[in-house]
Backbone as ProteinMPNN parsed JSONL, in Angstrom:
{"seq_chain_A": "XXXXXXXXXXXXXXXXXXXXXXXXXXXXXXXXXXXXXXXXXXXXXXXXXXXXXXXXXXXXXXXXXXXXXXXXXXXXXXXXXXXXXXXXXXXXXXXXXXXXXXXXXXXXXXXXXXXXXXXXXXXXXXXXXXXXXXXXXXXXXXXXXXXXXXXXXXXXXXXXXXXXXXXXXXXXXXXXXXXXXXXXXXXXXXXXXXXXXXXXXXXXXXXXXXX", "coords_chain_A": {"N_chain_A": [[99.669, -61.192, -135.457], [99.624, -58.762, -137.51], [102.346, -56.22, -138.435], [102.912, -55.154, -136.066], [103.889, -53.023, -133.143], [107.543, -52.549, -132.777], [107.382, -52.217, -130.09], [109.655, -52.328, -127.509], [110.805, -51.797, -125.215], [110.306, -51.159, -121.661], [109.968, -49.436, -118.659], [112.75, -48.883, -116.469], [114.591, -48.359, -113.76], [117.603, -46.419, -113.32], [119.572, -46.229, -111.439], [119.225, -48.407, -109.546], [118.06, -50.586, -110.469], [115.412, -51.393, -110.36], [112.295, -52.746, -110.088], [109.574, -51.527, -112.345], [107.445, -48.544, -111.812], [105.653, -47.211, -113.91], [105.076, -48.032, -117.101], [105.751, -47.924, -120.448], [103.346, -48.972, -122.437], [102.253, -49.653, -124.721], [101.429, -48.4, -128.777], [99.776, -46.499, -130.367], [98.957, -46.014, -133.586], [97.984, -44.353, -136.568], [95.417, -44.99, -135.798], [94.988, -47.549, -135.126], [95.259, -49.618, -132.435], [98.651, -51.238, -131.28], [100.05, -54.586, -130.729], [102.183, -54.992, -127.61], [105.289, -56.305, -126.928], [107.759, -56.547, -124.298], [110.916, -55.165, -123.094], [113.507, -54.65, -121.055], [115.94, -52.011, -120.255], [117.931, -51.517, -118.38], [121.403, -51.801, -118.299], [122.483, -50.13, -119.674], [120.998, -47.878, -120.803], [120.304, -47.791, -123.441], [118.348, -48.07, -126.806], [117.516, -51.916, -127.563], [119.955, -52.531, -126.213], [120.85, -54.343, -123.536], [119.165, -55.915, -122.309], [116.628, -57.85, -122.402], [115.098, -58.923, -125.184], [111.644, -58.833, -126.248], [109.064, -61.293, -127.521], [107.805, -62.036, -131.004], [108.307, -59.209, -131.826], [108.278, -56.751, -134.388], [108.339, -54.176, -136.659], [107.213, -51.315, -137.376], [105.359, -49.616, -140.203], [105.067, -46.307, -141.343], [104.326, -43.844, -142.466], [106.378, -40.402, -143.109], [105.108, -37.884, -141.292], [103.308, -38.614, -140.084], [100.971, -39.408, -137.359], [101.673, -40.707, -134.405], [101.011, -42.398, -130.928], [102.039, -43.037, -127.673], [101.253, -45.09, -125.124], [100.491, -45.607, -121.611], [100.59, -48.253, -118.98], [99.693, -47.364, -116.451], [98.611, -43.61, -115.544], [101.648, -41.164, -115.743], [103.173, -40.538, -112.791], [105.415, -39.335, -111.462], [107.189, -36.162, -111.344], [108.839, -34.52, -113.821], [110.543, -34.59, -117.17], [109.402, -35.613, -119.964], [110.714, -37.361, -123.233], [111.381, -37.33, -126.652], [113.306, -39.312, -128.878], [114.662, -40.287, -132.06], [116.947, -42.528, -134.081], [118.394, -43.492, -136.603], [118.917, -46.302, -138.256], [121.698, -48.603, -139.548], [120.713, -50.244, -141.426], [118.662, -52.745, -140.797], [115.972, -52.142, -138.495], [115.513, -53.805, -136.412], [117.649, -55.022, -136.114], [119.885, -53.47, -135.296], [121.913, -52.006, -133.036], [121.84, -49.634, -131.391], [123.923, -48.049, -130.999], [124.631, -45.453, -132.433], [124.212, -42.139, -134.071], [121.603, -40.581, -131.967], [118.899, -37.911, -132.101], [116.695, -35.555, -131.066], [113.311, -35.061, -130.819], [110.941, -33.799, -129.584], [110.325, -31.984, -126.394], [108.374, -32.098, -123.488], [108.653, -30.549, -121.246], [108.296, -28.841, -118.568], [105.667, -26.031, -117.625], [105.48, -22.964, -116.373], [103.728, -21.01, -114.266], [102.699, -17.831, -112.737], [104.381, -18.411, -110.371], [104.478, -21.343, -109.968], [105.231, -24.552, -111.511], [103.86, -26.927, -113.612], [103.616, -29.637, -115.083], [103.615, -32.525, -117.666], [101.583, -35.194, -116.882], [100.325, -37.736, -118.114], [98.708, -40.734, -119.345], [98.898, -41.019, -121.878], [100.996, -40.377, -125.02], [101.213, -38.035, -127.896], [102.509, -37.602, -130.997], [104.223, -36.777, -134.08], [105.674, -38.249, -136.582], [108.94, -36.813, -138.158], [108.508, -34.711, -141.06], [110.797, -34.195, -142.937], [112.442, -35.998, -142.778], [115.053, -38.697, -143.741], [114.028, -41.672, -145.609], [113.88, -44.92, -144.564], [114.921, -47.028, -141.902], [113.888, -47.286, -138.312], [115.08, -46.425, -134.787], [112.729, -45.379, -131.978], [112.463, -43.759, -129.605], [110.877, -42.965, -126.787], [111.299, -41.708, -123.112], [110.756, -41.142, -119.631], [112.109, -39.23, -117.132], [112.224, -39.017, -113.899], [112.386, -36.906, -111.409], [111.701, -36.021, -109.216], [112.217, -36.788, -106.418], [114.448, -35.298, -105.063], [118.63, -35.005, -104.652], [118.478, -37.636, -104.622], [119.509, -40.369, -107.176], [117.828, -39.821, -110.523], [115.195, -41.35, -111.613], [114.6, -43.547, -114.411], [112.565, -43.844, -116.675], [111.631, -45.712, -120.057], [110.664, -46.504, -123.016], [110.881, -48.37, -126.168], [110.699, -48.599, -129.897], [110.572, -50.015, -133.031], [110.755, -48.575, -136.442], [109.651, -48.003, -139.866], [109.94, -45.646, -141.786], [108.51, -44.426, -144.699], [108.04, -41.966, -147.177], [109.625, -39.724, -147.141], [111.64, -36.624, -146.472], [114.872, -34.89, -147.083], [116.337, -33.965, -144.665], [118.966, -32.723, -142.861], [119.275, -34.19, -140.265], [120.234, -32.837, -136.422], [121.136, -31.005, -133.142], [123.325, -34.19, -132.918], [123.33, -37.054, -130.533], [125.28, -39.182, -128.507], [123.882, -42.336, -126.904], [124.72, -44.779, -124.057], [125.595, -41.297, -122.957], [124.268, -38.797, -123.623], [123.139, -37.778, -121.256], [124.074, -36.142, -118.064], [125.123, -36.21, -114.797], [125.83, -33.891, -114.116], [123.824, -31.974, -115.218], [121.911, -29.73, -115.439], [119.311, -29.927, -115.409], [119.256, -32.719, -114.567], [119.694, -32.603, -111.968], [117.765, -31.226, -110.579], [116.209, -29.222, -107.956], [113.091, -29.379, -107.072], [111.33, -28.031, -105.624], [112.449, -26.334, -104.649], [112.687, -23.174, -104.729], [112.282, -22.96, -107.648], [111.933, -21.904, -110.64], [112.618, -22.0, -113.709], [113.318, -24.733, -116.176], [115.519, -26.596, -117.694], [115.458, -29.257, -119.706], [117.498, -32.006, -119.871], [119.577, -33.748, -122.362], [120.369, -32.587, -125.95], [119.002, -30.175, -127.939], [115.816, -29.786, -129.61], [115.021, -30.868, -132.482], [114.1, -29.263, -135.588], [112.447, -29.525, -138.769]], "CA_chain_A": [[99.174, -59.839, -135.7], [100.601, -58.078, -138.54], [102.701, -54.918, -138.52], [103.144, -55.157, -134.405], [105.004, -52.318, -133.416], [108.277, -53.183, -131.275], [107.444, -51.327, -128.304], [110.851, -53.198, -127.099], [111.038, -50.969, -123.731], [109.905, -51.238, -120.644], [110.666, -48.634, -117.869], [113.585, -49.363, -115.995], [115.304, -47.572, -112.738], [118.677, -46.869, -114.049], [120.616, -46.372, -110.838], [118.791, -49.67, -108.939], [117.729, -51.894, -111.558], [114.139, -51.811, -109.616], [111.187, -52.761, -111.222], [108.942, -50.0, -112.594], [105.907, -48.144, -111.413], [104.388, -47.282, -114.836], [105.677, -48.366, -117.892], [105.136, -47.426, -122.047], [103.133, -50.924, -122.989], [101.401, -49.636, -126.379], [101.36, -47.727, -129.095], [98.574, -46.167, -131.501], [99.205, -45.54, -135.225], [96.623, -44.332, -137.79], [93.936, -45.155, -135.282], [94.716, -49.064, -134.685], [96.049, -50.456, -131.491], [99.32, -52.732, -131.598], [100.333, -55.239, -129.094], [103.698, -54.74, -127.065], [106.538, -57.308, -126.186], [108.646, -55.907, -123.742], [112.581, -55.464, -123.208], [114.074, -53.829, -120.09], [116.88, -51.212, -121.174], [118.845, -51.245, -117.686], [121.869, -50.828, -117.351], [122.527, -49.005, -120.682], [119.872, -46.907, -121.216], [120.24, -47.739, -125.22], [117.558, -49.453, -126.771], [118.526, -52.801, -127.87], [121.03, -53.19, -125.847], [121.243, -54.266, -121.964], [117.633, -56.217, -121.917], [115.828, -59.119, -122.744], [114.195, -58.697, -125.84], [110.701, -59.912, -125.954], [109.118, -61.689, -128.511], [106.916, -61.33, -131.428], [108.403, -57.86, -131.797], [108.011, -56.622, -135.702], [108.856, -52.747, -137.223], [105.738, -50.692, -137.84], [105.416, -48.977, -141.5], [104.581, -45.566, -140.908], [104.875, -41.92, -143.281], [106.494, -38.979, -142.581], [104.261, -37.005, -140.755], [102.141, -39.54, -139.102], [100.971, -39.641, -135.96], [101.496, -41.95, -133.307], [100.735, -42.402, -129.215], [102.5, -44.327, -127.005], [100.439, -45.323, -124.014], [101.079, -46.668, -120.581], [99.533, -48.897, -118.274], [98.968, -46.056, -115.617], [99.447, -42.209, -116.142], [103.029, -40.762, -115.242], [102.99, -39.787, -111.372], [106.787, -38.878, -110.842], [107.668, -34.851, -111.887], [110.026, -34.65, -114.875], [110.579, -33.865, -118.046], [109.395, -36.389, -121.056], [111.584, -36.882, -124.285], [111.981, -38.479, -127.641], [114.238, -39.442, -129.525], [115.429, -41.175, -133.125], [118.153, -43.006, -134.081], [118.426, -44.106, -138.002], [119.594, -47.843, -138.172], [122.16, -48.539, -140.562], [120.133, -51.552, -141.598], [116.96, -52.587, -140.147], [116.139, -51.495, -136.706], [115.599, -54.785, -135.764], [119.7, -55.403, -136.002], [120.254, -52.393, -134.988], [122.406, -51.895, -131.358], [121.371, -47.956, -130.912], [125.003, -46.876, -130.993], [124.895, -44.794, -133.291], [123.613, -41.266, -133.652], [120.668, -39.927, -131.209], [118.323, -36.765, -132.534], [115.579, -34.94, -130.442], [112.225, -34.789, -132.027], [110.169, -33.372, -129.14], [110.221, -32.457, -125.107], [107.224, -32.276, -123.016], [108.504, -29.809, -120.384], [107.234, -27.738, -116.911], [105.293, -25.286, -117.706], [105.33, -22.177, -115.558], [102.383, -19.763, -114.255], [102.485, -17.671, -111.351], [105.221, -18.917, -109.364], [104.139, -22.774, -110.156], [105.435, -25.448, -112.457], [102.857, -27.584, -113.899], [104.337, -31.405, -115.653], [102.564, -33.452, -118.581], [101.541, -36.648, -116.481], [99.644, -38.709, -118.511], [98.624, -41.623, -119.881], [99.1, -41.052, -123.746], [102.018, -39.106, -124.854], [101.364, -38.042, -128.971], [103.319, -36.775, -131.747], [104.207, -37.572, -135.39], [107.086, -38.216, -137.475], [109.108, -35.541, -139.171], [108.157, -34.89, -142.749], [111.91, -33.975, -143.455], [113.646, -37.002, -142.435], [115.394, -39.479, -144.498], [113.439, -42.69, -145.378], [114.422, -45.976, -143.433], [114.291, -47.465, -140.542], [114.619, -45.854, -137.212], [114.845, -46.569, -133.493], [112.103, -44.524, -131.697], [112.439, -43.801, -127.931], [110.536, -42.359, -125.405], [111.822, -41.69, -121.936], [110.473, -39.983, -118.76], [113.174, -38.992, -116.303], [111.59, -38.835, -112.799], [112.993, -35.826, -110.759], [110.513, -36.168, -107.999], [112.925, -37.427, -105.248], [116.109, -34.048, -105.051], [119.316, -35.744, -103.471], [118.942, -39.338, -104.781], [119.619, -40.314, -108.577], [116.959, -39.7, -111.192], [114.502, -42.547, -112.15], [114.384, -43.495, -115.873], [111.123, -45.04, -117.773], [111.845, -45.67, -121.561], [110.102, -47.441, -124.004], [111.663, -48.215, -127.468], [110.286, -48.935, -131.198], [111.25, -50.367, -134.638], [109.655, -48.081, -137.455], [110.141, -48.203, -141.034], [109.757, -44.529, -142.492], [108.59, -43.834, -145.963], [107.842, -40.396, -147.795], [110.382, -39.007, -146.007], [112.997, -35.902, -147.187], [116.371, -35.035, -147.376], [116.624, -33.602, -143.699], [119.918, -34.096, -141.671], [118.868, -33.792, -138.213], [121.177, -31.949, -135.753], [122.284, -32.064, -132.581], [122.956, -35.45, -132.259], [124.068, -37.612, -129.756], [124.945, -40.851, -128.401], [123.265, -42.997, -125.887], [124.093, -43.453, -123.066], [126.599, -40.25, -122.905], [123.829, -37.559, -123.808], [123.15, -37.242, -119.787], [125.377, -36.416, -117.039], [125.008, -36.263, -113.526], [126.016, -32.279, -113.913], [123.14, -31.381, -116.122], [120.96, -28.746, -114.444], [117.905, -30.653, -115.622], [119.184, -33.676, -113.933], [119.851, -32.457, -110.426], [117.432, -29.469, -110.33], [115.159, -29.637, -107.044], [111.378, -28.913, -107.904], [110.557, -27.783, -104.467], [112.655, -25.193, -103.817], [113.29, -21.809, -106.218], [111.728, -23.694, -109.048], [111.035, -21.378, -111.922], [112.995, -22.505, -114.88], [114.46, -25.798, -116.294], [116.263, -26.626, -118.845], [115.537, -30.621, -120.02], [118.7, -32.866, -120.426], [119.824, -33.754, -123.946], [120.143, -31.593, -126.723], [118.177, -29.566, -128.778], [114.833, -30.214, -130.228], [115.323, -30.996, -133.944], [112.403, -29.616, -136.497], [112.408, -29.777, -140.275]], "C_chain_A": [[100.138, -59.131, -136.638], [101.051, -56.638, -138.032], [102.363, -54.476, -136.966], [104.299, -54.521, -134.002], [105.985, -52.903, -132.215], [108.588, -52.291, -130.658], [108.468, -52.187, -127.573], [110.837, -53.038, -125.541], [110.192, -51.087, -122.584], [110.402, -50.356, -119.637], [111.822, -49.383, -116.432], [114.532, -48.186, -114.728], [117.147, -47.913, -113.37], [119.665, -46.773, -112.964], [120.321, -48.022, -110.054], [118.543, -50.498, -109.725], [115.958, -52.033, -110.632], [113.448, -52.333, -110.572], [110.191, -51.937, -111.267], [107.856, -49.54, -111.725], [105.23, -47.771, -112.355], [105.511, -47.832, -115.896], [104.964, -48.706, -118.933], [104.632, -48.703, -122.335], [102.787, -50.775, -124.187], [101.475, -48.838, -126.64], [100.523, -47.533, -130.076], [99.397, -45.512, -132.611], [98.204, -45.765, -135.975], [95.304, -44.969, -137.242], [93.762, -46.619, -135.041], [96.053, -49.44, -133.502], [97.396, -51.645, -132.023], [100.327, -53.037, -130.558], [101.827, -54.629, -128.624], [104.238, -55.88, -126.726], [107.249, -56.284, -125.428], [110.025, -56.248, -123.57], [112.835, -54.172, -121.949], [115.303, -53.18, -120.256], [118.184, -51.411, -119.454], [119.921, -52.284, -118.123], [122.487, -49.499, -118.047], [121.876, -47.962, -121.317], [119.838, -47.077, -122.672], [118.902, -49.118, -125.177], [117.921, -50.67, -127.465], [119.488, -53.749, -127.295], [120.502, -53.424, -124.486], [119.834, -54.847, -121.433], [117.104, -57.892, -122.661], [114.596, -58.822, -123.454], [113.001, -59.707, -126.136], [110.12, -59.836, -127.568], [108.163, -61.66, -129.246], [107.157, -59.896, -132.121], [108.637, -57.739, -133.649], [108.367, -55.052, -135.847], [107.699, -52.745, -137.766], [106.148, -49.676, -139.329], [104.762, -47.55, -140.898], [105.181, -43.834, -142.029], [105.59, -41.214, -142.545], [105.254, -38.378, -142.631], [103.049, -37.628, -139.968], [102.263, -39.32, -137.775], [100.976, -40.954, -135.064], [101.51, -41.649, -131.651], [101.331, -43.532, -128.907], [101.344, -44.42, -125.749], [100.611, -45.913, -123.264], [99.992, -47.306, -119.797], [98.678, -47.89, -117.108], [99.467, -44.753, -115.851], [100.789, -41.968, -115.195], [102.749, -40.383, -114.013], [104.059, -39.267, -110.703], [106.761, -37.312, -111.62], [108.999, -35.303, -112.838], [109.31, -34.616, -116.081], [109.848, -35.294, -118.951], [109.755, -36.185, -122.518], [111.116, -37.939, -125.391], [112.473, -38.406, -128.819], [114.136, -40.361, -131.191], [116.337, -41.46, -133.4], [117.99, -43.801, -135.949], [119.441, -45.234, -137.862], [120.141, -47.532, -139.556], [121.68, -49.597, -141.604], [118.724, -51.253, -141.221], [117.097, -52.009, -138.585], [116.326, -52.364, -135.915], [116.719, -55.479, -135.199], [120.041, -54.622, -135.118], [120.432, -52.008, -133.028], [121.971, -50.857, -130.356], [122.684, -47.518, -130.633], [125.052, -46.021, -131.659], [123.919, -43.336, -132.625], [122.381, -40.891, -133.082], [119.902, -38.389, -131.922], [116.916, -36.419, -131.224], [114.531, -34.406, -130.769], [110.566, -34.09, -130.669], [110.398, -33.559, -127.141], [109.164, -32.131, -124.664], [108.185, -31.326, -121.195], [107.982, -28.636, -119.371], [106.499, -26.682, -117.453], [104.917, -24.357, -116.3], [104.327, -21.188, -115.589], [102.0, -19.533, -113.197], [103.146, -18.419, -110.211], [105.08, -20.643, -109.662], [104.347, -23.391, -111.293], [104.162, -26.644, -112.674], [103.624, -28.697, -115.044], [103.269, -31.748, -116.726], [102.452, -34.536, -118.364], [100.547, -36.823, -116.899], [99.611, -39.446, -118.742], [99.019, -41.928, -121.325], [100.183, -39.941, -123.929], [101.572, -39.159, -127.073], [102.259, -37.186, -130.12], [103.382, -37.261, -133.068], [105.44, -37.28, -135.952], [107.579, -37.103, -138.408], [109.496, -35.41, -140.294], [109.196, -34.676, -143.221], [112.608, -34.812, -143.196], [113.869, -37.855, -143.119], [114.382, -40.616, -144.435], [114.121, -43.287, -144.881], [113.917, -46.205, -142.108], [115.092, -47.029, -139.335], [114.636, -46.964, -135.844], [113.54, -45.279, -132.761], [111.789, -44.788, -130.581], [111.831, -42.781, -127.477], [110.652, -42.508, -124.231], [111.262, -40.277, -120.596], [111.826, -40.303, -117.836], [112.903, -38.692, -114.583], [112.729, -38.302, -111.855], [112.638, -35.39, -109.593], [111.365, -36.163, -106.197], [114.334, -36.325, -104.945], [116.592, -35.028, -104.432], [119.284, -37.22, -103.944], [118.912, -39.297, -106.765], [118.334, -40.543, -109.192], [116.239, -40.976, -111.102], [114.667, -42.297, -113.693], [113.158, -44.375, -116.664], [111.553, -44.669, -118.653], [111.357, -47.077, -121.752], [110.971, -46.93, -125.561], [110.333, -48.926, -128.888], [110.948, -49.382, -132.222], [110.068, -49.416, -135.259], [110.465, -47.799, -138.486], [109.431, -46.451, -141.986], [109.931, -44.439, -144.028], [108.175, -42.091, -146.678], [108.911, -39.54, -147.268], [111.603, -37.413, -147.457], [114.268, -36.172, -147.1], [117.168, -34.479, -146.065], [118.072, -34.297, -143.075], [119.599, -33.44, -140.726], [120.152, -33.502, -137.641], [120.793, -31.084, -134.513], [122.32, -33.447, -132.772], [123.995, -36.269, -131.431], [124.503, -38.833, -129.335], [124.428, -41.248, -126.906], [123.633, -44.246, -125.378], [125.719, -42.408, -123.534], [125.784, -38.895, -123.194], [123.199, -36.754, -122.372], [123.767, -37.106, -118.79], [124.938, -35.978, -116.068], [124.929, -34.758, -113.196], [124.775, -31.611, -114.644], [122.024, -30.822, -114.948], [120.088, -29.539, -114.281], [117.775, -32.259, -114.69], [118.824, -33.759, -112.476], [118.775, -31.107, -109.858], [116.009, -30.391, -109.107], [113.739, -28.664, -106.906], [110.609, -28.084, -107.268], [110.946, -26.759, -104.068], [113.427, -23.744, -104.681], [113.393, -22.581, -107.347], [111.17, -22.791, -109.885], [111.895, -21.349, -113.175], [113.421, -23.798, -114.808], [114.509, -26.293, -117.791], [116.154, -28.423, -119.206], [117.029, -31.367, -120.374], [118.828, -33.215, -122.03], [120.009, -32.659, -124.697], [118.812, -30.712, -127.26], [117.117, -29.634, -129.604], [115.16, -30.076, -131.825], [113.789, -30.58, -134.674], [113.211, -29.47, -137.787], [112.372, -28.44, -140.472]], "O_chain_A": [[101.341, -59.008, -136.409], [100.306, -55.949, -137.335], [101.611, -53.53, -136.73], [105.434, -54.947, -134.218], [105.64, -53.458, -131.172], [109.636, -51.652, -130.562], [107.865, -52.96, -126.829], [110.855, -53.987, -124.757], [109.012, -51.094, -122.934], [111.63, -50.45, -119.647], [111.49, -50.274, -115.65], [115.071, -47.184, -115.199], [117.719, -48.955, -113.689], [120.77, -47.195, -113.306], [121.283, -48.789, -110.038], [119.126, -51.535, -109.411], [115.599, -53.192, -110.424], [113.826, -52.419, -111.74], [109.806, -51.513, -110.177], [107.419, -50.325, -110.884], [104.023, -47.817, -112.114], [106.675, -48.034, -115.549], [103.958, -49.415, -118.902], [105.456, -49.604, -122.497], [102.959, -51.751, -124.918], [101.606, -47.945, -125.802], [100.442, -48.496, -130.838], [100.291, -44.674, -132.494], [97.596, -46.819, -136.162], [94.363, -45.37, -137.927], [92.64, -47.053, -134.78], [97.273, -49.505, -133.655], [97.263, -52.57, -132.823], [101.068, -52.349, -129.855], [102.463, -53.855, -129.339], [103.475, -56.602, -126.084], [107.342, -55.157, -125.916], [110.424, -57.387, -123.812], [112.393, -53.024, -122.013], [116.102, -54.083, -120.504], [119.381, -51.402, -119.741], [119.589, -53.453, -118.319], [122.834, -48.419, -117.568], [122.281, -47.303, -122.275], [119.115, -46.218, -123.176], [118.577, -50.099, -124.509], [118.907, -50.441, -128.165], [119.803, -54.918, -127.518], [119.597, -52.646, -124.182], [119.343, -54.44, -120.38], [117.634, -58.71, -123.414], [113.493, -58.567, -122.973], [113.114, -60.927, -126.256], [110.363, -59.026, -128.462], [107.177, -61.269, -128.622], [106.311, -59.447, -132.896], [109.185, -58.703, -134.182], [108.802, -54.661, -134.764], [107.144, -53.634, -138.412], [107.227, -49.085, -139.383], [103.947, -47.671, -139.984], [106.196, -43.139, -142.076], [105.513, -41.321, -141.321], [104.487, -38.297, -143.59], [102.101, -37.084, -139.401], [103.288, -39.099, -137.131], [100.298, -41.975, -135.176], [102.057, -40.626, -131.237], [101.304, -44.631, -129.462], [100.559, -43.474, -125.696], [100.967, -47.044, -123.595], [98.794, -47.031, -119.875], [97.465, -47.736, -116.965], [100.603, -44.612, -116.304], [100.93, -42.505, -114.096], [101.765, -39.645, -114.064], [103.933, -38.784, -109.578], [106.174, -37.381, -112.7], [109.861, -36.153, -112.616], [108.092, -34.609, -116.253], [109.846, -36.238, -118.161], [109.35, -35.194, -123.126], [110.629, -39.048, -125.172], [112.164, -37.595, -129.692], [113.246, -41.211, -131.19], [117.148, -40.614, -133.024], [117.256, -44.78, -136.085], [120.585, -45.095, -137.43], [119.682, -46.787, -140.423], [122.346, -49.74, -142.63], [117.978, -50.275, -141.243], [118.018, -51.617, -137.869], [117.004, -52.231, -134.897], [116.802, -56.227, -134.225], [120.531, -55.06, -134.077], [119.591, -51.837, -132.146], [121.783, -50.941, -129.142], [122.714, -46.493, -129.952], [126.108, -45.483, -131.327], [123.291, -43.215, -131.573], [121.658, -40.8, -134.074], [120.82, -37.675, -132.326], [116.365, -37.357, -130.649], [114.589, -33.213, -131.068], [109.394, -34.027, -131.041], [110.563, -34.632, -126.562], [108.545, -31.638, -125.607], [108.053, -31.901, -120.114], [107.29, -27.669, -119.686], [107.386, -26.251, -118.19], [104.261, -24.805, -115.359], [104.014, -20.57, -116.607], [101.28, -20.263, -112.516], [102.535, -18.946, -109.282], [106.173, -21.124, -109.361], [103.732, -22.938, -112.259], [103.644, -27.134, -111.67], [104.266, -28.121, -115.922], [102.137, -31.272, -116.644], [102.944, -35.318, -119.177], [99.593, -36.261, -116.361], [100.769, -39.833, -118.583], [99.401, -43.019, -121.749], [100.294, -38.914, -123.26], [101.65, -40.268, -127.602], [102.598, -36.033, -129.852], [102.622, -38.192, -133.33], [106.108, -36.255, -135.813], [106.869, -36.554, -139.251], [110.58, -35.821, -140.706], [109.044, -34.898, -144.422], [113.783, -34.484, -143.362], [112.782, -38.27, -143.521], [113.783, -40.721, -143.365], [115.162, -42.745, -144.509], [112.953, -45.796, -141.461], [116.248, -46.626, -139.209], [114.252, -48.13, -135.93], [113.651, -44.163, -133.27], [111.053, -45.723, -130.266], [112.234, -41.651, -127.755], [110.118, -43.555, -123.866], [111.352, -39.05, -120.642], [112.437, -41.372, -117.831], [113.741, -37.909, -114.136], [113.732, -38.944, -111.545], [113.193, -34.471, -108.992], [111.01, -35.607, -105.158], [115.322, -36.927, -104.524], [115.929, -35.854, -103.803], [120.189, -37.955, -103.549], [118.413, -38.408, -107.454], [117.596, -41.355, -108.633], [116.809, -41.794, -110.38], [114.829, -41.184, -114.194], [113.2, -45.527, -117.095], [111.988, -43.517, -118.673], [111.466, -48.157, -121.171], [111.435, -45.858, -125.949], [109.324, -49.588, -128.644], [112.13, -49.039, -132.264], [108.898, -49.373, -134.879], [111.639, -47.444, -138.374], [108.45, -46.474, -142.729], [111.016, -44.387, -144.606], [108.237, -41.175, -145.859], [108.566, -38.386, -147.011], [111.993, -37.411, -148.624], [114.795, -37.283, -147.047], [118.397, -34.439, -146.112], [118.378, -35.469, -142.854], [119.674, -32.238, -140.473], [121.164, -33.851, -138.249], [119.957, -30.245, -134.848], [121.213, -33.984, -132.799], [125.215, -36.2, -131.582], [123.964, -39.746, -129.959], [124.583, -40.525, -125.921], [123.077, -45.16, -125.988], [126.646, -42.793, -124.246], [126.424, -37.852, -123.061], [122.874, -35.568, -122.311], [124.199, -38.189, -118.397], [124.115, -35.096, -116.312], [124.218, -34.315, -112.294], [124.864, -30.385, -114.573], [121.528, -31.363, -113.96], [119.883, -29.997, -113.157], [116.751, -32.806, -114.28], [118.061, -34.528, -111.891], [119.009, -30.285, -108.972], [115.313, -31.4, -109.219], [113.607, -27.462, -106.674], [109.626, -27.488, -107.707], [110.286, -26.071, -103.287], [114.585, -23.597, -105.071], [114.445, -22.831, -107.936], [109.942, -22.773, -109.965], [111.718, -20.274, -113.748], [113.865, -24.236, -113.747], [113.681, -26.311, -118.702], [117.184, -28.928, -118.761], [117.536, -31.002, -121.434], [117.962, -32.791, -122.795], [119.807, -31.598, -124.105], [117.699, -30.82, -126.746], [117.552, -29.507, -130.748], [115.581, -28.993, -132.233], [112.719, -31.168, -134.517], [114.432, -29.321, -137.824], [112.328, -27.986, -141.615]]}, "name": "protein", "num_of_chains": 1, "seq": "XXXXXXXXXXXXXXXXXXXXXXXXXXXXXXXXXXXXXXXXXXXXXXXXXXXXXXXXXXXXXXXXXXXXXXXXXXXXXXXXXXXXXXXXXXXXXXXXXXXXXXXXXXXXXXXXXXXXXXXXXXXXXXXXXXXXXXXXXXXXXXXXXXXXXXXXXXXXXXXXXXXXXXXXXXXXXXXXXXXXXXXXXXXXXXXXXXXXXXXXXXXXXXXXXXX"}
């Protein structure tokens, strides 16, 4: 199958090493399905690293400003935030370890109304690439953070990508961070309990990056 994006990721419990309950298998670009190999990210949360990359996996061509969907096998059912990220390979992506710098290109957090938080659990999560970013090739992660459980450590689902960005600008993206080290155990967003004087939260990571 040509131009098969590498959905690398698979969701992964990052304090147990469990095995998942949903997990990112596919992603849509320009309106055509493309298959997934999977790669389990524990115990580093980077993509790339700390997994068993599966095979088949290829870097999708894709514009600035395109859209793409990731899609899972069942919709999200844990509370928490959903993120994602880029990472510009210094090379291809395919080489590429994910040490390097982290950016924040969109969160998907609680929405409040009338005392009640309301989550984005679904099946399809969409968005599109940002028309100011350098060409090349990227890393492209999405990660839910399951917050569901107060008192015991987070859950982590992430799925990863290879994508090869053309049209792109002269954008430097900012914050950025590295992975893992952009979450800590102290972060409001990490430890915040859903159930009880729940009316703000603040998502882990930095700062949403736009153009």
């Amino acid at each position: 199958m040509k131009n098969v994006v590498a959905l690398i990721a698979t969701a992964a419990l990052a304090a147990q090493g469990a095995s998942a309950h949903y997990i990112f298998h596919q992603t849509l670009a320009k309106g055509t399905a493309k298959g997934v190999p999977y790669e389990p990210v524990f115990p580093d949360l980077r993509c790339n690293v700390g997994g068993a990359t599966g095979g088949n996996t290829s870097t999708l061509e894709l514009n600035a400003g395109d859209p793409f969907t990731f899609t899972l096998d069942t919709a999200v059912y844990h509370q928490g935030p959903i993120s994602l990220y880029l990472s510009k390979a210094p090379g291809t992506a395919a080489e590429y370890d994910g040490s390097g710098d982290w950016f924040k290109i969109n969160d998907w957090a609680p929405v409040f109304n009338g005392g009640q938080a309301s989550w984005t659990m679904k099946d399809t999560y969409s968005y599109t690439v940002p028309k100011c970013i350098a060409n090349g090739e990227y890393l492209l992660r999405i990660q839910s953070l399951a917050i569901h459980n107060p008192g015991s450590t987070p859950q982590w689902y992430v799925g990863c990508g290879q994508i090869k960005v053309s049209g792109g600008g002269s954008g430097s993206p900012s914050p950025t961070v590295k992975i893992p080290g952009a979450f800590k155990a102290t972060d409001p967003g990490y430890t915040a309990n859903i159930y009880n004087n729940f009316h703000s939260y603040t998502v882990p990571g930095p700062s949403v990056f736009t153009c």
